[in-house]
mmCIF file of C-alpha atoms in Angstrom:
data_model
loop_
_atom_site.group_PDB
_atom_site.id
_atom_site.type_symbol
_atom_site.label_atom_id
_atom_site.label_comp_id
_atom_site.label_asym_id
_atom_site.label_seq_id
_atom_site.Cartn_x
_atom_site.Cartn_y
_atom_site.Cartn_z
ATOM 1 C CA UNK A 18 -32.352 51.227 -2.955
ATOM 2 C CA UNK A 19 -36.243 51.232 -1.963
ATOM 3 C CA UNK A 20 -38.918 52.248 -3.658
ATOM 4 C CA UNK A 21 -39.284 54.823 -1.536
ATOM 5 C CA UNK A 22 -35.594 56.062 -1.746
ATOM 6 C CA UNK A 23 -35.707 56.394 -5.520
ATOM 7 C CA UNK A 24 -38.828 58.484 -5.314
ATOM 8 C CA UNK A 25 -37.243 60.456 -2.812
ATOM 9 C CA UNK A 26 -34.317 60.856 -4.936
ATOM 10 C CA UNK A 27 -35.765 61.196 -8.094
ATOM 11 C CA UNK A 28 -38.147 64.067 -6.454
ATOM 12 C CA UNK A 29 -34.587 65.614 -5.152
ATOM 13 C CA UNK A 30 -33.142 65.234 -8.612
ATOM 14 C CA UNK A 31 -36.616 67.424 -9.914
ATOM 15 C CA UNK A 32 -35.874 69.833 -7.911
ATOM 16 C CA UNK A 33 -32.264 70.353 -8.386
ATOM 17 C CA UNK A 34 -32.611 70.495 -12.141
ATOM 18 C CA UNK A 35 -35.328 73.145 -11.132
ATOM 19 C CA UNK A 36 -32.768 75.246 -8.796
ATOM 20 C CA UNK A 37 -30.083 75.139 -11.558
ATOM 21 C CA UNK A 38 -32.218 76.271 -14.203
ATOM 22 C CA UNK A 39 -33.376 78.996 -11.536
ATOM 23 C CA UNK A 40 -30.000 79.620 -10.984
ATOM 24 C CA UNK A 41 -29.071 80.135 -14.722
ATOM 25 C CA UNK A 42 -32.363 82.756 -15.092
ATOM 26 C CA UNK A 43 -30.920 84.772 -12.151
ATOM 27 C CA UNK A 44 -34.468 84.363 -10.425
ATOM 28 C CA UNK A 45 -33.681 84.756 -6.546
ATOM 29 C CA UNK A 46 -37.026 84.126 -5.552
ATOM 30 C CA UNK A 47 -37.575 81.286 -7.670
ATOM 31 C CA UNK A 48 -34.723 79.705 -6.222
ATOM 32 C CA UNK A 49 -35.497 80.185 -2.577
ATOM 33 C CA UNK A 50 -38.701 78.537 -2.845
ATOM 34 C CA UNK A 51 -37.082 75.808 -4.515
ATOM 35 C CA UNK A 52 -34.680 75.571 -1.574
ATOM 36 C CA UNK A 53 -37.858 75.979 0.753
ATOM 37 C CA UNK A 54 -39.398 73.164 -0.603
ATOM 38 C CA UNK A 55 -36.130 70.793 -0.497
ATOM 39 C CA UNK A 56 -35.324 72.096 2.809
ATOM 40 C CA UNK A 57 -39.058 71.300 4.023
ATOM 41 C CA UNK A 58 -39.055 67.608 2.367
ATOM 42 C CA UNK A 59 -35.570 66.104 3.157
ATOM 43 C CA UNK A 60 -36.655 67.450 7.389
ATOM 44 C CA UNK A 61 -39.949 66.506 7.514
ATOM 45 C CA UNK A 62 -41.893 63.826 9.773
ATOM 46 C CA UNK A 63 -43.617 63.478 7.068
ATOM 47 C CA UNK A 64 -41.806 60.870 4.930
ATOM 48 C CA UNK A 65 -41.586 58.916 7.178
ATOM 49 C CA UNK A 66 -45.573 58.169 7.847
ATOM 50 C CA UNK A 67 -45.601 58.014 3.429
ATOM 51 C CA UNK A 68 -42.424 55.272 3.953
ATOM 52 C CA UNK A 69 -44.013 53.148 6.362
ATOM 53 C CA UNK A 70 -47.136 53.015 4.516
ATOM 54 C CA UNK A 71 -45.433 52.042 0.946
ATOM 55 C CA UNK A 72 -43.536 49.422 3.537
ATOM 56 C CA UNK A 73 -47.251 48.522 4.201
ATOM 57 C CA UNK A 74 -48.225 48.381 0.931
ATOM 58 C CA UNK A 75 -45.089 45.900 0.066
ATOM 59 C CA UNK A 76 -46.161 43.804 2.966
ATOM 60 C CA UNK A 77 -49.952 43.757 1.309
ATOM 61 C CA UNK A 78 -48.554 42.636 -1.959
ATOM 62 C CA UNK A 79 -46.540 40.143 -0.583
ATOM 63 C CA UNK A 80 -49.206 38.655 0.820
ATOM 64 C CA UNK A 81 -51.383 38.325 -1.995
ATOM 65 C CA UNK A 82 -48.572 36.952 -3.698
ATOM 66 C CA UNK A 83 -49.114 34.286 -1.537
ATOM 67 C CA UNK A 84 -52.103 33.576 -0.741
ATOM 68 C CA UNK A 85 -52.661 33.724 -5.087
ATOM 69 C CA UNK A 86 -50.043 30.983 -5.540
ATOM 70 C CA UNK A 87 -52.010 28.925 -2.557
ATOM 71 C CA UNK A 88 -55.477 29.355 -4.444
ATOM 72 C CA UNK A 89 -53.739 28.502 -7.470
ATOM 73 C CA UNK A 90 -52.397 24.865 -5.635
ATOM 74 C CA UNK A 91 -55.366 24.437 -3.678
ATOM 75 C CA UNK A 92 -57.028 21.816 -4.696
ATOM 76 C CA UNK A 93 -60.159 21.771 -1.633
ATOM 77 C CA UNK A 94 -63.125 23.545 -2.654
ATOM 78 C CA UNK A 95 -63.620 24.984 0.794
ATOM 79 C CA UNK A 96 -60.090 26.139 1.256
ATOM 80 C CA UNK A 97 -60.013 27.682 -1.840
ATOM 81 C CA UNK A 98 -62.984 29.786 -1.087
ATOM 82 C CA UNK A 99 -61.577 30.675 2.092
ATOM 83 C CA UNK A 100 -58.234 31.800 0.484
ATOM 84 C CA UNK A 101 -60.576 33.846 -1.829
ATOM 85 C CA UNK A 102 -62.015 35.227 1.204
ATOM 86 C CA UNK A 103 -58.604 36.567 2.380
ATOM 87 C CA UNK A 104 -57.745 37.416 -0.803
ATOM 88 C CA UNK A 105 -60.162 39.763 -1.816
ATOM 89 C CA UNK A 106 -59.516 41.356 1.978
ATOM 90 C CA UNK A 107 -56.131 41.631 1.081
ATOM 91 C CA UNK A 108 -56.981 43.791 -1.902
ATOM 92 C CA UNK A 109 -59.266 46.154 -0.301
ATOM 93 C CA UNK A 110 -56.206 46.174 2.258
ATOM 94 C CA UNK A 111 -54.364 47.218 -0.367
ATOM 95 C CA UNK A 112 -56.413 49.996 -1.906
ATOM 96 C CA UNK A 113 -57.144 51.362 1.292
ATOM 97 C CA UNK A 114 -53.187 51.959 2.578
ATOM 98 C CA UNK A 115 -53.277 53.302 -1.463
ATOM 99 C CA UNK A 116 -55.609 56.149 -1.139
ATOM 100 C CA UNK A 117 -53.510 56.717 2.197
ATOM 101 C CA UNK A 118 -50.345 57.206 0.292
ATOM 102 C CA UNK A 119 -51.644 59.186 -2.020
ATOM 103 C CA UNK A 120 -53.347 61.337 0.337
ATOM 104 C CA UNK A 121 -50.104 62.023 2.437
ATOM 105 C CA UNK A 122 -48.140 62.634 -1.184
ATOM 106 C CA UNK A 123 -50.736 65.118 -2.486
ATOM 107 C CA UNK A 124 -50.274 66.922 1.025
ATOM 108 C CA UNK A 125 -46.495 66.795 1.335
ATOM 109 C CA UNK A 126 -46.559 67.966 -3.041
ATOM 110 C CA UNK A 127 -48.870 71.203 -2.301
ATOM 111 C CA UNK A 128 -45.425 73.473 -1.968
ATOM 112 C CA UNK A 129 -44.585 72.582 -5.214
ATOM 113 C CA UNK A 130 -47.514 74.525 -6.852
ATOM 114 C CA UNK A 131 -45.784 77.780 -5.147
ATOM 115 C CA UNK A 132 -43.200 77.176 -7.507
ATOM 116 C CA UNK A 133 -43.697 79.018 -11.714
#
């Protein structure tokens, strides 16, 4: 399993404990905006954009994996600097598809403050 299918799931599993613990207070409308908000996650477009940007993210990491381990074997002054270079762009890379997930999370989270 992904990353992104364990948060996926674990967010399911939230939510499920929340609708049985609805469920066991006999609050009907609790429990339909519980099923609302499932309903509206597991269907929307919008997991998909926030899993191909943690797929991006993955990608950026890997990356930097690399190019680390080549500054670390480098052994050429100018290459290393280079491979700094592209390191450091890598990281801003990085923090940039960051903000972007958690931008599209904090969007696709707002029903959840509907819920007591």
């Amino acid at each position: 399993m992904n990353r992104i299918q364990e948060i996926i799931s674990e967010r399911n599993d939230d939510y499920l404990d929340l609708l049985n613990y609805a469920i066991q207070l006999g609050d009907l409308e609790w429990q339909e905006e519980i099923l609302e908000s499932l309903s509206h996650w597991n269907t929307s477009s919008d997991w998909a954009i926030t899993e191909n940007l943690w797929r991006e993210f993955d990608r950026i990491n890997y990356k930097l994996i690399q190019v680390y381990q080549d500054i670390r074997q480098s052994t050429d002054e100018p290459t290393k600097k280079q491979l700094l270079q592209q390191w450091w762009e890598l990281k801003l890379q990085r923090i940039h598809v960051s903000r972007q997930i958690q931008s599209e999370t904090t969007e696709q989270d707002s029903p959840e403050q509907s819920c007591p």
